[in-house]
Short mmCIF file of C-alpha atoms in Angstrom, two decimals:
data_model
loop_
_atom_site.label_atom_id
_atom_site.label_comp_id
_atom_site.label_asym_id
_atom_site.label_seq_id
_atom_site.Cartn_x
_atom_site.Cartn_y
_atom_site.Cartn_z
CA MET A 1 -16.87 -280.56 133.14
CA ARG A 2 -16.61 -277.44 130.92
CA ARG A 3 -18.74 -279.11 128.25
CA LEU A 4 -21.59 -279.31 130.74
CA ILE A 5 -21.48 -275.65 131.84
CA ALA A 6 -22.72 -274.10 128.58
CA PRO A 7 -25.83 -276.32 128.23
CA VAL A 8 -26.74 -275.80 131.89
CA VAL A 9 -26.36 -272.00 131.64
CA CYS A 10 -28.40 -271.88 128.43
CA SER A 11 -31.20 -273.97 129.92
CA LEU A 12 -31.29 -271.72 132.99
CA LEU A 13 -31.66 -268.70 130.75
CA LEU A 14 -34.34 -270.24 128.54
CA PHE A 15 -36.37 -271.94 131.29
CA PRO A 16 -37.92 -268.70 132.65
CA LEU A 17 -39.03 -267.77 129.13
CA ALA A 18 -40.70 -271.13 128.61
CA ALA A 19 -42.24 -271.19 132.08
CA CYS A 20 -43.75 -267.71 131.78
CA GLY A 21 -44.53 -267.87 128.09
CA ALA A 22 -42.03 -266.25 125.77
CA ASP A 23 -43.11 -263.13 123.94
CA ASP A 24 -44.61 -264.33 120.69
CA GLY A 25 -44.10 -260.97 118.99
CA GLY A 26 -47.74 -260.09 119.57
CA ASP A 27 -49.30 -256.71 119.08
CA ALA A 28 -47.31 -253.58 119.79
CA PRO A 29 -48.57 -251.44 122.66
CA SER A 30 -51.48 -249.25 121.74
CA ALA A 31 -52.70 -245.94 123.07
CA GLY A 32 -55.21 -247.88 125.22
CA SER A 33 -52.53 -250.03 126.88
CA PRO A 34 -51.69 -249.26 130.51
CA GLY A 35 -48.84 -246.75 130.84
CA VAL A 36 -48.94 -245.77 127.16
CA GLU A 37 -50.24 -242.41 126.06
CA ALA A 38 -50.77 -241.00 122.61
CA ASP A 39 -49.29 -237.59 121.92
CA GLY A 40 -51.14 -234.91 119.97
CA ASP A 41 -50.32 -236.56 116.63
CA GLY A 42 -51.65 -239.95 117.72
CA ASP A 43 -48.12 -241.35 118.03
CA LEU A 44 -47.29 -243.57 120.95
CA ALA A 45 -45.33 -241.79 123.63
CA GLY A 46 -43.15 -243.83 125.94
CA ALA A 47 -44.06 -247.11 124.24
CA GLY A 48 -40.65 -247.69 122.70
CA VAL A 49 -42.34 -248.11 119.32
CA ASP A 50 -40.01 -247.37 116.44
CA THR A 51 -40.14 -247.71 112.71
CA PRO A 52 -37.36 -249.38 110.74
CA ALA A 53 -34.74 -247.31 108.96
CA PRO A 54 -36.15 -245.93 105.72
CA PRO A 55 -34.67 -247.13 102.42
CA CYS A 56 -32.35 -244.92 100.38
CA PRO A 57 -34.64 -242.14 99.17
CA PHE A 58 -32.84 -241.32 95.91
CA THR A 59 -31.49 -242.77 92.69
CA ALA A 60 -28.35 -241.56 90.92
CA ASP A 61 -30.56 -239.73 88.40
CA LYS A 62 -32.39 -237.86 91.16
CA ILE A 63 -29.10 -236.99 92.91
CA THR A 64 -27.70 -235.72 89.60
CA GLU A 65 -30.77 -233.49 89.24
CA LEU A 66 -30.56 -232.22 92.82
CA VAL A 67 -26.82 -231.42 92.87
CA GLY A 68 -26.59 -230.23 89.27
CA GLN A 69 -23.70 -232.51 88.43
CA SER A 70 -23.50 -236.02 86.98
CA MET A 71 -23.39 -238.61 89.78
CA VAL A 72 -23.13 -242.41 89.76
CA ASP A 73 -24.52 -244.90 92.26
CA GLN A 74 -21.71 -246.43 94.32
CA GLY A 75 -24.02 -248.61 96.43
CA SER A 76 -25.30 -248.25 99.99
CA CYS A 77 -26.88 -244.86 99.24
CA SER A 78 -23.53 -243.38 98.26
CA PHE A 79 -23.08 -241.37 95.06
CA GLY A 80 -19.87 -240.17 93.44
CA ASP A 81 -18.85 -238.08 90.47
CA GLY A 82 -17.15 -241.06 88.79
CA LYS A 83 -13.75 -239.38 89.16
CA GLY A 84 -13.17 -240.23 92.81
CA VAL A 85 -13.54 -236.62 93.95
CA ALA A 86 -17.08 -235.48 94.82
CA LEU A 87 -19.09 -237.73 97.15
CA LEU A 88 -22.64 -237.60 98.51
CA THR A 89 -23.71 -240.11 101.13
CA ILE A 90 -27.09 -240.61 102.79
CA THR A 91 -27.27 -242.70 105.94
CA THR A 92 -30.71 -243.70 107.14
CA ALA A 93 -31.72 -244.93 110.58
CA SER A 94 -34.83 -245.38 112.66
CA ARG A 95 -36.17 -242.39 114.53
CA ILE A 96 -35.03 -243.77 117.90
CA ALA A 97 -31.50 -244.43 116.59
CA GLY A 98 -31.37 -240.91 115.15
CA GLU A 99 -32.54 -239.41 118.44
CA ALA A 100 -29.91 -241.40 120.35
CA THR A 101 -27.01 -239.94 118.35
CA TYR A 102 -28.35 -236.50 117.40
CA ASP A 103 -26.83 -234.43 120.21
CA TYR A 104 -23.42 -236.03 119.72
CA GLN A 105 -23.54 -235.54 115.94
CA ARG A 106 -24.49 -231.89 116.30
CA GLN A 107 -21.74 -231.28 118.87
CA GLN A 108 -19.21 -232.90 116.52
CA ALA A 109 -20.47 -230.77 113.64
CA THR A 110 -19.78 -227.57 115.61
CA SER A 111 -16.11 -228.53 115.83
CA THR A 112 -15.85 -229.79 112.22
CA TYR A 113 -17.86 -227.27 110.19
CA ARG A 114 -17.64 -223.49 109.92
CA GLU A 115 -21.36 -222.92 110.42
CA VAL A 116 -24.09 -225.03 112.06
CA LYS A 117 -27.74 -223.98 112.06
CA ASP A 118 -31.18 -225.49 112.47
CA ALA A 119 -32.37 -227.24 109.31
CA GLY A 120 -36.02 -226.24 109.68
CA LYS A 121 -37.09 -229.69 108.45
CA GLY A 122 -38.57 -232.68 110.26
CA ASP A 123 -38.97 -232.66 114.02
CA LYS A 124 -35.30 -231.98 114.68
CA GLY A 125 -32.39 -231.25 112.40
CA TYR A 126 -29.29 -229.25 111.67
CA LEU A 127 -27.36 -228.17 108.63
CA ALA A 128 -23.57 -227.70 108.80
CA THR A 129 -21.31 -226.23 106.11
CA LYS A 130 -17.71 -225.38 105.34
CA ASP A 131 -15.86 -224.56 102.14
CA ILE A 132 -15.21 -228.19 101.09
CA GLY A 133 -18.19 -230.05 102.53
CA ALA A 134 -21.51 -230.09 104.31
CA GLU A 135 -23.67 -232.28 106.51
CA ALA A 136 -27.32 -232.32 107.46
CA VAL A 137 -29.18 -234.48 109.96
CA VAL A 138 -32.97 -234.61 110.01
CA ILE A 139 -35.19 -236.67 112.28
CA SER A 140 -38.88 -237.20 111.59
CA ASN A 141 -41.54 -239.86 112.11
CA ALA A 142 -40.36 -241.41 108.82
CA GLY A 143 -36.91 -242.01 110.33
CA SER A 144 -33.54 -240.32 110.52
CA TYR A 145 -31.40 -239.09 107.61
CA THR A 146 -27.77 -237.97 107.63
CA VAL A 147 -26.70 -236.36 104.35
CA THR A 148 -23.01 -235.66 103.76
CA LEU A 149 -21.46 -233.89 100.78
CA SER A 150 -17.74 -233.46 100.20
CA SER A 151 -15.37 -232.12 97.57
CA PHE A 152 -17.90 -230.67 95.12
CA GLU A 153 -15.77 -228.03 93.41
CA ARG A 154 -18.78 -226.24 91.92
CA LEU A 155 -20.55 -226.03 95.29
CA GLY A 156 -17.47 -224.81 97.14
CA ALA A 157 -16.97 -222.02 94.58
CA ALA A 158 -20.26 -220.32 95.53
CA PRO A 159 -20.61 -218.78 99.01
CA ASP A 160 -23.89 -220.61 99.67
CA GLY A 161 -23.42 -223.53 97.25
CA TYR A 162 -23.33 -226.30 99.82
CA GLU A 163 -26.16 -224.89 101.93
CA ARG A 164 -28.41 -224.30 98.92
CA THR A 165 -27.79 -227.84 97.64
CA LEU A 166 -28.33 -229.41 101.05
CA ARG A 167 -31.61 -227.55 101.47
CA GLY A 168 -32.76 -228.88 98.07
CA LEU A 169 -31.85 -232.42 99.15
CA LEU A 170 -33.72 -232.01 102.45
CA ASP A 171 -36.78 -230.65 100.62
CA ALA A 172 -36.81 -233.82 98.49
CA LEU A 173 -36.59 -236.25 101.46
CA PRO A 174 -39.77 -238.21 102.26
CA LEU A 175 -40.26 -236.70 105.69
#
């Protein structure tokens, strides 16, 4: 009897799709579609249209140039100093995914970092620093970027080392 339940349930779920015509992945809603409006930039508002997460924006050579210290690619947009100490990680996500977690990330940053301020980049973003690390989150039409730096001795030695370096990284992002 149990062997019959799964096929019956699956057919009941799939039958309405077949009867009504399953979505064939046709055109995305456009500004002329009912209930969809374009905002001032021509982007679709309320359409649920999102872009995929952007690829890693940097190479190890570019990260080395931006942080002023030799860095090696550790995969998955993660870069280390080769000694297991300093680490820079960039996590990318779609704009909608970034928007969904932004408030939580910023709230967590206020309890983890000494200082949290607006990044002044993208549509929304913050920059958070402390003596041994930093984090920045930026959301734009290109997607969402979370940049985390930790244990850079040279950056921690200067009062604004982490913030200055993070700002340089944010300036280089393809926003």
